[in-house]
Short mmCIF file of C-alpha atoms in Angstrom, two decimals:
data_model
loop_
_atom_site.label_atom_id
_atom_site.label_comp_id
_atom_site.label_asym_id
_atom_site.label_seq_id
_atom_site.Cartn_x
_atom_site.Cartn_y
_atom_site.Cartn_z
CA UNK Y 548 42.82 -39.21 -87.69
CA UNK Y 549 42.55 -37.32 -84.41
CA UNK Y 550 40.92 -33.93 -84.92
CA UNK Y 551 42.24 -30.66 -83.56
CA UNK Y 552 39.32 -30.26 -81.09
CA UNK Y 553 39.78 -33.71 -79.53
CA UNK Y 554 41.89 -32.56 -76.52
CA UNK Y 555 39.51 -29.70 -75.64
CA UNK Y 556 36.39 -31.86 -75.96
CA UNK Y 557 37.95 -34.69 -73.95
CA UNK Y 558 38.89 -32.28 -71.16
CA UNK Y 559 35.35 -30.88 -70.82
CA UNK Y 560 33.44 -34.13 -71.38
CA UNK Y 561 31.15 -34.83 -68.45
CA UNK Y 562 31.60 -31.37 -66.91
CA UNK Y 563 29.19 -29.46 -69.15
CA UNK Y 564 26.84 -30.28 -72.00
CA UNK Y 565 29.03 -30.05 -75.11
CA UNK Y 566 27.56 -28.57 -78.30
CA UNK Y 567 29.56 -29.45 -81.40
CA UNK Y 568 28.53 -27.76 -84.65
CA UNK Y 569 30.00 -27.40 -88.11
CA UNK Y 570 29.36 -28.13 -91.79
CA UNK Y 571 27.69 -31.41 -92.72
CA UNK Y 572 30.25 -34.20 -93.29
CA UNK Y 573 33.15 -32.34 -91.70
CA UNK Y 574 33.67 -35.15 -89.18
CA UNK Y 575 31.52 -34.27 -86.15
CA UNK Y 576 30.02 -37.72 -85.62
CA UNK Y 577 33.33 -39.52 -86.15
CA UNK Y 578 35.06 -37.20 -83.70
CA UNK Y 579 32.27 -37.62 -81.13
CA UNK Y 580 32.49 -41.40 -81.26
CA UNK Y 581 36.26 -41.32 -80.83
CA UNK Y 582 36.03 -39.40 -77.56
CA UNK Y 583 34.80 -42.37 -75.57
CA UNK Y 584 34.40 -46.05 -76.55
CA UNK Y 585 31.38 -46.51 -74.26
CA UNK Y 586 28.75 -44.37 -75.97
CA UNK Y 587 25.20 -44.44 -77.31
CA UNK Y 588 24.48 -42.55 -80.52
CA UNK Y 589 20.98 -41.10 -81.02
CA UNK Y 590 20.09 -39.33 -84.29
CA UNK Y 591 16.93 -37.22 -84.42
CA UNK Y 592 16.61 -37.95 -88.15
CA UNK Y 593 15.82 -41.63 -87.38
CA UNK Y 594 12.23 -42.43 -86.35
CA UNK Y 595 13.23 -45.10 -83.83
CA UNK Y 596 15.69 -42.69 -82.24
CA UNK Y 597 13.04 -39.98 -81.96
CA UNK Y 598 11.02 -42.42 -79.86
CA UNK Y 599 13.99 -42.82 -77.50
CA UNK Y 600 14.12 -39.05 -77.15
CA UNK Y 601 10.38 -38.80 -76.56
CA UNK Y 602 10.52 -41.46 -73.85
CA UNK Y 603 13.93 -40.31 -72.54
CA UNK Y 604 14.82 -43.99 -72.59
CA UNK Y 605 18.46 -44.08 -73.65
CA UNK Y 606 20.95 -46.33 -71.87
CA UNK Y 607 22.10 -44.43 -68.79
CA UNK Y 608 24.77 -47.02 -68.08
CA UNK Y 609 26.77 -45.63 -71.00
CA UNK Y 610 29.57 -43.17 -70.26
CA UNK Y 611 28.52 -40.86 -73.11
CA UNK Y 612 25.27 -40.16 -74.98
CA UNK Y 613 25.56 -38.37 -78.35
CA UNK Y 614 22.48 -36.50 -79.58
CA UNK Y 615 22.84 -35.76 -83.31
CA UNK Y 616 20.67 -33.19 -85.16
CA UNK Y 617 18.77 -32.42 -81.94
CA UNK Y 618 18.21 -28.82 -83.10
CA UNK Y 619 15.50 -30.13 -85.44
CA UNK Y 620 13.31 -30.83 -82.38
CA UNK Y 621 11.04 -28.00 -81.19
CA UNK Y 622 12.10 -26.52 -77.86
CA UNK Y 623 15.27 -28.63 -77.86
CA UNK Y 624 17.10 -26.30 -75.52
CA UNK Y 625 14.32 -26.40 -72.92
CA UNK Y 626 14.22 -30.20 -73.26
CA UNK Y 627 17.98 -30.48 -72.81
CA UNK Y 628 17.98 -28.03 -69.90
CA UNK Y 629 15.40 -30.23 -68.17
CA UNK Y 630 17.59 -33.33 -68.60
CA UNK Y 631 20.60 -31.48 -67.20
CA UNK Y 632 18.74 -29.93 -64.25
CA UNK Y 633 17.11 -33.23 -63.20
CA UNK Y 634 19.83 -35.78 -63.99
CA UNK Y 635 23.06 -33.79 -64.08
CA UNK Y 636 25.95 -35.06 -66.20
CA UNK Y 637 25.69 -38.81 -65.77
CA UNK Y 638 26.14 -39.91 -68.49
CA UNK Y 639 28.08 -37.19 -70.28
CA UNK Y 640 26.04 -35.40 -72.97
CA UNK Y 641 27.30 -34.27 -76.38
CA UNK Y 642 25.01 -32.57 -78.93
CA UNK Y 643 26.09 -32.31 -82.57
CA UNK Y 644 24.49 -30.51 -85.48
CA UNK Y 645 25.17 -29.49 -89.07
CA UNK Y 646 23.42 -26.15 -88.69
CA UNK Y 647 23.92 -23.30 -86.26
CA UNK Y 648 22.10 -24.69 -83.25
CA UNK Y 649 20.56 -21.36 -82.31
CA UNK Y 650 19.29 -20.61 -85.80
CA UNK Y 651 16.35 -22.98 -86.28
CA UNK Y 652 13.23 -24.04 -84.42
CA UNK Y 653 12.00 -22.51 -81.20
CA UNK Y 654 14.95 -22.76 -78.88
CA UNK Y 655 13.19 -22.51 -75.53
CA UNK Y 656 15.03 -21.73 -72.33
CA UNK Y 657 18.65 -20.74 -72.33
CA UNK Y 658 21.41 -23.24 -71.63
CA UNK Y 659 23.54 -20.49 -70.07
CA UNK Y 660 25.99 -21.90 -67.58
CA UNK Y 661 25.24 -25.47 -68.61
CA UNK Y 662 27.17 -25.87 -71.87
CA UNK Y 663 30.31 -25.19 -73.87
CA UNK Y 664 30.06 -24.78 -77.63
CA UNK Y 665 32.73 -25.82 -80.13
CA UNK Y 666 32.79 -25.33 -83.92
CA UNK Y 667 34.46 -28.00 -86.03
CA UNK Y 668 35.92 -27.01 -89.39
CA UNK Y 669 37.15 -29.10 -92.34
CA UNK Y 670 40.80 -30.12 -92.45
CA UNK Y 671 43.36 -27.41 -93.18
CA UNK Y 672 47.09 -27.59 -93.89
CA UNK Y 673 48.07 -27.13 -90.24
CA UNK Y 674 45.87 -29.99 -89.07
CA UNK Y 675 46.72 -32.30 -91.99
CA UNK Y 676 50.46 -31.92 -91.37
CA UNK Y 677 49.98 -32.88 -87.73
CA UNK Y 678 47.66 -35.83 -88.34
CA UNK Y 679 48.57 -37.40 -91.70
CA UNK Y 680 51.69 -38.69 -93.45
CA UNK Y 681 51.08 -36.48 -96.48
CA UNK Y 682 53.77 -33.98 -97.49
CA UNK Y 683 53.10 -30.25 -97.38
CA UNK Y 684 52.97 -29.86 -101.17
CA UNK Y 685 50.48 -32.71 -101.54
CA UNK Y 686 48.29 -31.33 -98.75
CA UNK Y 687 48.30 -27.88 -100.35
CA UNK Y 688 47.43 -29.31 -103.77
CA UNK Y 689 44.50 -31.29 -102.36
CA UNK Y 690 43.15 -28.33 -100.40
CA UNK Y 691 43.31 -26.14 -103.49
CA UNK Y 692 41.41 -28.61 -105.66
CA UNK Y 693 39.16 -30.87 -103.58
CA UNK Y 694 38.97 -28.87 -100.34
CA UNK Y 695 39.33 -30.01 -96.76
CA UNK Y 696 36.24 -32.08 -96.02
CA UNK Y 697 37.69 -35.33 -94.65
CA UNK Y 698 36.23 -37.83 -97.13
CA UNK Y 699 37.26 -36.18 -100.44
CA UNK Y 700 40.47 -34.77 -98.94
CA UNK Y 701 41.70 -38.19 -97.81
CA UNK Y 702 40.70 -39.74 -101.15
CA UNK Y 703 42.56 -37.01 -103.04
CA UNK Y 704 40.71 -37.70 -106.30
CA UNK Y 705 39.11 -34.95 -108.39
CA UNK Y 706 36.60 -37.38 -109.90
CA UNK Y 707 35.61 -38.62 -106.44
CA UNK Y 708 35.28 -35.05 -105.20
CA UNK Y 709 33.00 -34.14 -108.11
CA UNK Y 710 30.66 -37.00 -107.21
CA UNK Y 711 30.81 -36.19 -103.49
CA UNK Y 712 30.10 -32.48 -104.09
CA UNK Y 713 26.87 -33.15 -105.95
CA UNK Y 714 25.47 -35.33 -103.21
CA UNK Y 715 26.76 -32.99 -100.49
CA UNK Y 716 25.02 -29.91 -101.90
CA UNK Y 717 21.85 -31.89 -102.66
CA UNK Y 718 21.76 -33.14 -99.07
CA UNK Y 719 22.03 -29.64 -97.65
CA UNK Y 720 19.49 -28.04 -99.96
CA UNK Y 721 16.96 -30.82 -100.44
CA UNK Y 722 17.05 -32.23 -96.91
CA UNK Y 723 18.34 -29.65 -94.44
CA UNK Y 724 16.76 -26.60 -96.06
CA UNK Y 725 13.38 -28.25 -96.61
CA UNK Y 726 13.38 -29.72 -93.10
CA UNK Y 727 14.40 -26.61 -91.20
CA UNK Y 728 12.77 -23.79 -93.16
CA UNK Y 729 9.68 -22.87 -95.13
CA UNK Y 730 11.79 -22.13 -98.22
CA UNK Y 731 10.77 -24.19 -101.23
CA UNK Y 732 12.45 -22.34 -104.10
CA UNK Y 733 15.46 -24.66 -104.11
CA UNK Y 734 16.26 -24.00 -107.76
CA UNK Y 735 16.78 -20.27 -107.16
CA UNK Y 736 18.99 -20.96 -104.14
CA UNK Y 737 21.07 -23.32 -106.27
CA UNK Y 738 21.47 -20.48 -108.76
CA UNK Y 739 22.43 -18.13 -105.92
CA UNK Y 740 25.18 -20.56 -104.87
CA UNK Y 741 26.45 -20.69 -108.46
CA UNK Y 742 26.63 -16.89 -108.55
CA UNK Y 743 28.49 -16.79 -105.24
CA UNK Y 744 31.01 -19.35 -106.48
CA UNK Y 745 32.16 -16.86 -109.11
CA UNK Y 746 32.29 -13.87 -106.73
CA UNK Y 747 34.41 -15.20 -103.88
CA UNK Y 748 36.47 -12.47 -102.26
CA UNK Y 749 34.48 -9.62 -103.83
CA UNK Y 750 32.08 -7.36 -101.89
CA UNK Y 751 28.58 -8.68 -102.47
CA UNK Y 752 25.56 -6.47 -103.08
CA UNK Y 753 22.20 -8.01 -102.22
CA UNK Y 754 20.60 -5.58 -104.67
CA UNK Y 755 22.81 -6.82 -107.50
CA UNK Y 756 22.05 -10.46 -106.72
CA UNK Y 757 18.36 -9.61 -106.50
CA UNK Y 758 18.44 -8.19 -110.03
CA UNK Y 759 20.25 -11.28 -111.32
CA UNK Y 760 17.74 -13.64 -109.70
CA UNK Y 761 14.68 -11.40 -110.12
CA UNK Y 762 13.94 -11.55 -106.41
CA UNK Y 763 13.65 -8.89 -103.74
CA UNK Y 764 16.83 -7.81 -101.88
CA UNK Y 765 15.26 -8.92 -98.59
CA UNK Y 766 14.69 -12.41 -100.02
CA UNK Y 767 18.33 -12.59 -101.11
CA UNK Y 768 19.52 -11.46 -97.67
CA UNK Y 769 17.33 -14.12 -96.07
CA UNK Y 770 18.72 -16.84 -98.35
CA UNK Y 771 22.30 -15.74 -97.70
CA UNK Y 772 21.64 -15.97 -93.96
CA UNK Y 773 20.22 -19.49 -94.42
CA UNK Y 774 23.33 -20.58 -96.33
CA UNK Y 775 25.44 -19.19 -93.49
CA UNK Y 776 23.34 -20.98 -90.88
CA UNK Y 777 23.74 -24.24 -92.80
CA UNK Y 778 27.55 -23.78 -92.96
CA UNK Y 779 27.70 -23.51 -96.74
CA UNK Y 780 29.24 -20.03 -96.74
CA UNK Y 781 30.55 -17.54 -94.21
CA UNK Y 782 30.74 -13.79 -94.49
CA UNK Y 783 33.27 -11.17 -93.51
CA UNK Y 784 32.18 -7.59 -92.93
CA UNK Y 785 34.49 -4.60 -93.41
CA UNK Y 786 36.17 -3.25 -90.30
CA UNK Y 787 34.89 -0.01 -88.86
CA UNK Y 788 35.20 1.36 -85.36
CA UNK Y 789 31.46 1.95 -85.49
CA UNK Y 790 30.10 -1.62 -85.57
CA UNK Y 791 26.70 -0.60 -86.92
CA UNK Y 792 28.29 1.16 -89.90
CA UNK Y 793 30.47 -1.86 -90.59
CA UNK Y 794 27.46 -4.17 -90.71
CA UNK Y 795 25.70 -1.93 -93.22
CA UNK Y 796 28.56 -2.11 -95.72
CA UNK Y 797 28.87 -4.86 -98.34
CA UNK Y 798 30.24 -8.13 -96.97
CA UNK Y 799 32.44 -10.70 -98.70
CA UNK Y 800 31.46 -14.37 -98.78
CA UNK Y 801 33.64 -17.47 -98.74
CA UNK Y 802 32.89 -21.20 -98.97
CA UNK Y 803 33.72 -23.72 -96.26
CA UNK Y 804 34.39 -26.13 -99.13
CA UNK Y 805 37.34 -24.72 -101.06
CA UNK Y 806 36.56 -27.00 -104.00
CA UNK Y 807 33.35 -25.02 -104.61
CA UNK Y 808 35.24 -21.90 -105.63
CA UNK Y 809 35.19 -20.98 -109.33
CA UNK Y 810 38.04 -18.68 -110.24
CA UNK Y 811 41.76 -18.52 -110.78
CA UNK Y 812 44.38 -19.83 -108.40
CA UNK Y 813 44.56 -16.51 -106.57
CA UNK Y 814 40.84 -16.61 -105.79
CA UNK Y 815 40.99 -20.21 -104.58
CA UNK Y 816 44.00 -19.37 -102.43
CA UNK Y 817 42.17 -16.42 -100.88
CA UNK Y 818 39.25 -18.69 -100.01
CA UNK Y 819 41.65 -21.27 -98.57
CA UNK Y 820 43.33 -18.64 -96.39
CA UNK Y 821 39.92 -17.32 -95.28
CA UNK Y 822 38.90 -20.82 -94.17
CA UNK Y 823 42.15 -21.37 -92.27
CA UNK Y 824 41.94 -17.97 -90.55
CA UNK Y 825 38.31 -18.45 -89.52
CA UNK Y 826 39.11 -21.92 -88.18
CA UNK Y 827 41.97 -20.63 -86.07
CA UNK Y 828 40.01 -17.61 -84.84
CA UNK Y 829 37.06 -19.76 -83.78
CA UNK Y 830 39.35 -22.34 -82.18
CA UNK Y 831 40.88 -19.53 -80.10
CA UNK Y 832 37.40 -18.32 -79.17
CA UNK Y 833 35.97 -21.74 -78.29
CA UNK Y 834 39.00 -23.39 -76.68
CA UNK Y 835 41.05 -20.53 -75.24
CA UNK Y 836 38.27 -18.01 -74.66
CA UNK Y 837 40.11 -15.32 -76.61
CA UNK Y 838 38.31 -12.28 -78.00
CA UNK Y 839 39.38 -12.56 -81.65
CA UNK Y 840 37.52 -11.61 -84.81
CA UNK Y 841 37.99 -11.78 -88.58
CA UNK Y 842 37.05 -8.94 -90.98
CA UNK Y 843 38.47 -7.14 -94.00
CA UNK Y 844 39.51 -3.56 -94.75
CA UNK Y 845 38.25 -1.35 -97.56
CA UNK Y 846 38.29 2.41 -98.22
CA UNK Y 847 35.83 4.51 -100.18
CA UNK Y 848 38.49 4.66 -102.91
CA UNK Y 849 38.42 0.87 -103.26
CA UNK Y 850 41.77 0.14 -101.60
CA UNK Y 851 41.54 -3.14 -99.76
CA UNK Y 852 43.35 -5.53 -97.45
CA UNK Y 853 41.94 -9.05 -97.71
CA UNK Y 854 41.83 -9.90 -94.01
CA UNK Y 855 42.05 -8.19 -90.65
CA UNK Y 856 42.30 -10.21 -87.44
CA UNK Y 857 41.09 -8.24 -84.43
CA UNK Y 858 41.93 -8.86 -80.79
CA UNK Y 859 39.59 -7.40 -78.19
CA UNK Y 860 37.89 -5.49 -81.04
CA UNK Y 861 41.16 -3.75 -81.98
CA UNK Y 862 43.17 -4.34 -85.21
CA UNK Y 863 45.85 -6.96 -84.62
CA UNK Y 864 47.03 -8.54 -87.89
CA UNK Y 865 46.69 -7.56 -91.55
CA UNK Y 866 46.86 -10.28 -94.19
CA UNK Y 867 46.97 -9.79 -97.96
CA UNK Y 868 46.81 -12.76 -100.36
CA UNK Y 869 48.48 -12.95 -103.78
CA UNK Y 870 49.23 -15.85 -106.09
CA UNK Y 871 52.55 -14.75 -107.62
CA UNK Y 872 53.30 -11.16 -106.60
CA UNK Y 873 56.45 -11.10 -104.47
CA UNK Y 874 56.45 -7.31 -104.17
CA UNK Y 875 54.98 -5.90 -100.98
CA UNK Y 876 51.46 -4.54 -101.45
CA UNK Y 877 51.30 -0.76 -101.27
CA UNK Y 878 47.96 -1.04 -99.50
CA UNK Y 879 49.64 -1.97 -96.22
CA UNK Y 880 50.88 1.60 -95.87
CA UNK Y 881 47.42 3.03 -96.54
CA UNK Y 882 45.83 1.48 -93.47
CA UNK Y 883 46.37 2.08 -89.78
CA UNK Y 884 50.02 2.96 -90.25
CA UNK Y 885 50.31 4.27 -86.70
CA UNK Y 886 49.18 0.97 -85.19
CA UNK Y 887 51.73 -1.70 -84.18
CA UNK Y 888 50.15 -4.28 -86.47
CA UNK Y 889 51.53 -7.53 -87.80
CA UNK Y 890 51.41 -7.24 -91.61
CA UNK Y 891 51.77 -10.38 -93.71
CA UNK Y 892 51.49 -10.91 -97.46
CA UNK Y 893 50.74 -14.53 -98.30
CA UNK Y 894 51.91 -15.65 -101.74
CA UNK Y 895 51.01 -18.93 -103.46
CA UNK Y 896 54.14 -19.22 -105.60
CA UNK Y 897 57.13 -17.85 -103.71
CA UNK Y 898 60.61 -19.30 -103.47
CA UNK Y 899 61.43 -17.88 -100.05
CA UNK Y 900 60.05 -15.41 -97.52
CA UNK Y 901 61.00 -11.78 -97.11
CA UNK Y 902 60.88 -9.29 -94.25
CA UNK Y 903 61.12 -5.50 -94.21
CA UNK Y 904 62.45 -2.85 -91.79
CA UNK Y 905 58.96 -1.71 -90.74
CA UNK Y 906 57.95 -5.27 -89.84
CA UNK Y 907 56.05 -6.39 -92.94
CA UNK Y 908 56.61 -9.97 -94.10
CA UNK Y 909 56.01 -11.88 -97.30
CA UNK Y 910 55.46 -15.59 -96.65
CA UNK Y 911 54.92 -18.60 -98.93
CA UNK Y 912 51.32 -19.76 -98.60
CA UNK Y 913 52.31 -23.25 -97.50
CA UNK Y 914 54.47 -21.88 -94.70
CA UNK Y 915 51.83 -19.41 -93.52
CA UNK Y 916 49.01 -21.97 -93.56
CA UNK Y 917 51.14 -24.46 -91.66
CA UNK Y 918 51.84 -22.11 -88.78
CA UNK Y 919 49.03 -19.59 -88.32
CA UNK Y 920 49.38 -17.82 -84.98
CA UNK Y 921 48.39 -14.50 -83.49
CA UNK Y 922 51.73 -13.71 -81.79
#
């Protein structure tokens, strides 16, 4: 299937170095190879390929050279900058990685002005409808149970997903984490992941997790950052006009793999919506250059709106997620009532949508996920 970033990557190929990141096994290598039939693929994890990199002896007659997992090489940015400055963009260069490329190893000189970065996400309902023959109900059911990573999603089997998940998590923790960091307490990080699976959508206290795991809060914060950098989880911070104050408040964490979530249908739907919103926000950032952000809203009294999309740092769209409740959340009226905000309540089981005089809407989850836009 053609991925949603294919047009943007194809347009920029050969003009700048392209950096393509995203969770392991979300389809980066497959997408890269589909961009151009005349390519050479070089993976830093393979010893014989590391020799090619050391000698800079790849086939320059190819139209495209793909460097995979290059961020595991010390000073990879300085090395890549040297290639670009001496040889230019012949052949075209595409760098892929399953960790945030700026997060690990010494990065060396900046690639400013020499690259465009794109973030690839797993499949969501909007993309699956455009690129597969599956019906909307079947897509939604698969996303709710086995998540959107291409291999288990296209298989559509719970048993297959269960096998895939074990190897997927093992690969991240026992290969990526050990390769890229000095962390060796893999068992405790596995326990941390299990705790997070049961707390999706709830504000997370590092102090509370530290007590559960008998570790220091700073250690927990470090591990959470590692899991973010390895695209296992992502966090949303509460919105506040003072950015520093927002960052100090408790964040919420969600999984890129919706099948990891332990909880009722409402919790899994919230995670699914979070993934779809983040994907669309980052697509708008990477492809269209828009200044969008994703946060959540919470008062000292505990009133909360699940998601807030910001545009140019200002509130733009409020989104509340429910599984069955077809009555408009009262919390909408508690927040930013003077702002001309789009306010949408997404409901998992809803016969038909509703709209209200002040502009609020209640939408079936399938309809919302199939047409996310910032309007």
